[in-house]
XYZ file of C-alpha atoms in Angstrom:
318
model
C 0.000 0.000 0.000
C 1.405 3.400 -0.926
C 1.496 6.046 1.795
C 0.543 9.506 0.637
C 3.496 11.922 0.886
C 2.422 14.803 3.069
C 4.795 17.259 4.670
C 3.647 19.669 7.285
C 2.668 22.884 5.486
C 4.830 25.914 6.112
C 3.142 28.465 8.356
C 5.999 30.894 8.839
C 8.733 32.466 6.752
C 11.021 35.367 7.576
C 11.381 37.347 4.373
C 11.662 40.757 6.043
C 11.784 42.133 9.570
C 8.199 43.360 9.196
C 7.087 39.692 9.181
C 7.803 39.650 12.934
C 6.080 41.216 15.929
C 7.771 43.007 18.815
C 7.236 39.989 21.060
C 8.600 37.595 18.448
C 11.760 39.694 18.049
C 12.278 39.917 21.820
C 11.730 36.177 22.131
C 14.269 35.481 19.385
C 16.806 37.777 21.051
C 16.324 36.074 24.415
C 16.642 32.628 22.807
C 19.781 33.741 20.964
C 21.385 35.010 24.169
C 20.677 31.704 25.923
C 22.189 29.682 23.068
C 25.172 32.047 22.949
C 25.824 31.342 26.619
C 25.398 27.615 26.043
C 27.851 27.721 23.148
C 30.496 29.498 25.196
C 29.968 27.051 28.064
C 30.223 24.045 25.740
C 26.628 22.982 26.427
C 25.093 21.154 23.439
C 21.696 22.270 22.124
C 20.792 19.834 19.310
C 17.286 21.116 18.660
C 17.506 20.277 14.942
C 18.878 16.743 15.110
C 18.465 15.146 11.697
C 17.261 18.358 10.020
C 18.758 19.809 6.833
C 18.861 23.453 5.764
C 19.246 24.094 2.044
C 21.172 27.294 1.325
C 20.824 28.879 -2.118
C 23.419 31.534 -2.916
C 23.105 33.842 -5.904
C 25.244 36.441 -4.105
C 28.622 35.727 -2.542
C 28.962 35.657 1.227
C 31.303 35.221 4.169
C 29.234 35.760 7.313
C 25.947 34.400 5.978
C 27.340 31.102 4.725
C 29.642 30.414 7.667
C 27.158 31.448 10.362
C 24.321 29.351 8.922
C 26.532 26.298 8.374
C 28.070 26.479 11.843
C 24.672 27.254 13.348
C 23.067 24.160 11.833
C 26.001 22.028 13.037
C 25.681 23.385 16.577
C 21.933 22.681 16.452
C 22.637 19.061 15.512
C 21.584 19.409 11.884
C 23.219 19.825 8.502
C 23.514 22.700 6.026
C 23.699 22.130 2.296
C 25.381 24.826 0.161
C 23.702 25.299 -3.227
C 25.236 27.756 -5.649
C 22.715 28.976 -8.201
C 25.357 28.216 -10.833
C 25.539 24.569 -9.817
C 21.832 23.716 -9.627
C 19.240 23.619 -12.380
C 17.989 27.063 -11.358
C 21.069 28.407 -13.106
C 20.111 26.524 -16.284
C 16.592 27.790 -16.618
C 14.496 25.698 -14.219
C 11.710 27.850 -12.841
C 11.794 29.183 -9.290
C 8.459 27.477 -8.620
C 9.725 24.047 -9.699
C 13.006 24.459 -7.801
C 11.139 25.466 -4.656
C 8.738 22.519 -4.867
C 11.518 19.996 -5.488
C 13.819 21.234 -2.742
C 10.910 21.274 -0.303
C 10.759 17.484 -0.731
C 14.403 17.118 0.330
C 15.159 19.688 3.030
C 13.487 21.024 6.161
C 14.096 24.700 5.432
C 15.602 26.993 2.806
C 17.808 30.023 3.287
C 18.176 32.128 0.145
C 20.626 34.945 -0.591
C 19.643 36.579 -3.856
C 18.999 39.812 -5.749
C 15.435 41.047 -6.241
C 13.082 40.528 -3.304
C 10.436 39.161 -5.663
C 12.647 36.086 -6.167
C 12.459 35.026 -2.536
C 8.751 35.830 -2.418
C 8.209 33.427 -5.305
C 10.239 30.750 -3.536
C 8.058 31.207 -0.454
C 4.861 31.035 -2.485
C 5.685 27.552 -3.781
C 7.639 26.071 -0.846
C 6.243 23.715 1.761
C 9.125 24.371 4.173
C 10.143 27.608 5.950
C 11.972 30.183 3.848
C 14.589 32.485 5.394
C 15.846 35.601 3.667
C 19.639 35.589 3.839
C 19.699 38.883 1.898
C 17.940 40.519 -1.019
C 18.511 43.911 -2.606
C 15.673 45.354 -0.513
C 15.899 43.497 2.826
C 18.478 41.967 5.192
C 16.450 40.667 8.154
C 19.005 38.225 9.595
C 21.619 40.962 9.898
C 19.183 43.309 11.595
C 18.089 40.653 14.096
C 21.774 40.297 14.998
C 22.025 44.096 15.229
C 19.027 44.321 17.545
C 20.491 41.543 19.671
C 23.800 43.421 19.886
C 22.106 46.687 20.843
C 20.062 44.881 23.487
C 23.207 43.272 24.936
C 25.121 46.560 25.040
C 22.316 48.944 26.065
C 19.972 46.682 28.004
C 16.949 47.835 26.035
C 15.751 48.869 22.590
C 12.711 51.068 23.112
C 13.444 54.785 23.246
C 17.016 54.600 21.934
C 18.119 56.723 18.991
C 19.774 55.009 16.038
C 21.483 57.136 13.403
C 22.091 55.596 9.992
C 24.573 57.497 7.831
C 25.049 56.610 4.153
C 23.041 55.030 1.362
C 19.391 55.175 2.378
C 18.186 53.048 -0.511
C 19.677 49.717 0.512
C 18.662 46.578 2.358
C 20.236 47.555 5.695
C 18.400 50.874 5.840
C 15.085 49.242 5.003
C 15.419 46.414 7.517
C 16.705 48.736 10.236
C 13.706 51.010 9.669
C 11.353 48.083 10.067
C 13.148 46.797 13.163
C 13.324 50.235 14.758
C 9.640 50.913 14.111
C 8.565 47.561 15.580
C 10.767 47.866 18.663
C 10.020 51.519 19.421
C 13.504 52.825 18.579
C 13.952 56.225 16.985
C 15.844 56.074 13.694
C 17.269 59.077 11.872
C 18.616 58.416 8.378
C 21.035 60.750 6.585
C 21.640 60.221 2.869
C 22.432 62.385 -0.167
C 19.640 63.646 -2.394
C 18.523 60.850 -4.686
C 19.537 58.049 -2.295
C 16.505 58.050 -0.026
C 14.908 54.829 1.276
C 12.169 53.258 -0.812
C 9.111 55.388 -0.119
C 6.755 52.466 0.522
C 9.002 50.928 3.180
C 9.722 54.339 4.730
C 6.041 55.245 5.027
C 5.118 51.852 6.466
C 7.859 52.202 9.068
C 6.727 55.714 9.989
C 3.139 54.490 10.354
C 4.226 51.539 12.494
C 6.297 53.913 14.602
C 3.217 55.971 15.381
C 1.885 52.980 17.301
C 5.135 52.013 19.047
C 6.548 55.454 19.845
C 9.318 55.206 17.235
C 10.259 58.378 15.382
C 11.526 57.469 11.891
C 13.044 60.484 10.133
C 15.044 61.232 7.001
C 17.429 64.106 6.366
C 20.240 65.039 4.001
C 22.295 66.358 6.946
C 24.493 63.733 8.687
C 25.145 66.018 11.670
C 21.425 66.468 12.256
C 20.894 62.696 12.102
C 23.719 61.744 14.444
C 23.076 64.307 17.196
C 22.659 62.563 20.570
C 22.527 59.129 18.905
C 22.862 56.021 21.078
C 23.753 53.867 18.070
C 25.558 54.876 14.877
C 25.307 52.613 11.840
C 26.706 52.751 8.338
C 27.156 50.412 5.395
C 29.192 50.294 2.199
C 28.415 53.041 -0.290
C 28.472 50.605 -3.216
C 26.443 47.435 -2.670
C 26.851 44.177 -4.596
C 25.618 44.572 -8.133
C 26.335 48.314 -8.234
C 30.084 48.166 -8.837
C 29.865 50.228 -12.027
C 28.642 53.168 -9.893
C 31.567 53.000 -7.453
C 33.481 56.100 -8.584
C 30.318 58.183 -8.827
C 29.249 57.121 -5.345
C 32.652 57.901 -3.831
C 32.136 61.510 -4.861
C 28.470 61.771 -3.864
C 28.880 60.180 -0.419
C 32.133 61.828 0.674
C 30.346 64.058 3.221
C 28.654 60.995 4.754
C 31.758 59.284 6.074
C 31.564 58.205 9.726
C 34.754 59.698 11.122
C 36.076 61.247 14.336
C 34.664 64.650 13.413
C 31.142 63.316 12.882
C 30.900 60.989 15.884
C 31.566 63.852 18.306
C 27.883 64.774 17.865
C 26.674 61.362 19.112
C 26.227 60.529 22.782
C 29.405 59.884 24.728
C 28.532 56.218 25.184
C 27.282 55.502 21.671
C 28.023 52.184 19.965
C 29.058 51.806 16.337
C 27.645 49.062 14.100
C 28.533 47.938 10.581
C 27.250 44.746 8.939
C 30.652 44.157 7.269
C 32.555 43.877 5.066
C 33.687 47.473 5.550
C 35.506 49.612 3.030
C 37.820 51.373 5.459
C 38.533 54.914 4.448
C 35.253 55.185 2.542
C 32.058 54.953 4.617
C 34.002 54.670 7.900
C 37.514 55.470 9.027
C 39.809 52.976 10.701
C 39.845 55.135 13.837
C 36.094 54.615 14.262
C 35.711 50.961 13.274
C 38.658 49.958 15.469
C 37.815 52.467 18.198
C 36.391 51.960 21.678
C 32.801 52.571 20.571
C 32.863 49.892 17.866
C 31.054 46.596 18.479
C 31.229 45.320 14.896
C 32.846 41.986 15.748
C 30.375 41.272 18.554
C 27.714 42.147 15.974
C 29.241 39.742 13.439
C 29.383 36.951 16.033
C 25.748 37.519 16.884
C 24.751 36.566 13.335
C 25.457 32.983 14.425
C 23.346 33.086 17.567
C 20.439 35.159 16.238
C 20.142 32.845 13.243
C 20.230 29.760 15.458
C 17.232 31.174 17.298
C 15.476 31.667 13.950
C 16.366 28.173 12.742
C 15.077 26.606 15.946
C 11.862 28.604 15.804
C 11.103 27.794 12.173
C 12.441 24.275 11.763
C 12.179 22.454 15.096
C 8.610 21.363 14.414
C 8.659 20.902 10.617
């Protein structure tokens, strides 16, 4: 007798920070901190014994690949690296077919790709949880690690001021806006004219902030944005896929460098974040990224622990 093949339907993906509630983010942070302590104490936590995470990469990566692979190992599972060039997706197989097939093999999919519509299509046809490892518009895993880092260093999120200096129209700005709005953090963005955040995401964040007490603002003046900031964040001026604009952007963004002159306007105990890799001497100077206010390597480490919390939450019961 044949047994009908039925996998538990997927009820939750994380495609952007806005998919989560305040309580879900706090719960993930608390879970991540516990597993971080367990890791450092050598206490096993094999919540995903026998589970496999498929990882599709259309964009190159250091932190995303290593943190997800190590995270799955520490959770007792296995991670499978799938370059888009090496699977049939790179030879014309449809996203829908790829998603349906892989859902029969793995217990979850992490995808690092270009347009956000690609990961949305994967999610539409998958029967396992889908995790956004990065798209052009959103970077939720990085921002969960950022929120975890801020919480560890400041003891809270609500009411803090986060200043983002640099390219407003990128995935870090968008995901930080969503995270700040949900958690009641004030976020002031400073970018040159023509490099504003996507209007739809900006307006949704502002509206969400009206309910949580978060003030989401945009300005062209980096000094105005950074005044009395508790957290200062920047990112590369030229994101992946925009390399042909590099020289133009170097000129346009030169007044948006996070340097010793600019950070004097932040609070005396501010912390500096950068998702890495950093282009030292461009968006941030070595004095700042290696200075006493910088927590970028704690932030990078927290990718591992925040993502383990996500993996446990999404895959433990699939």
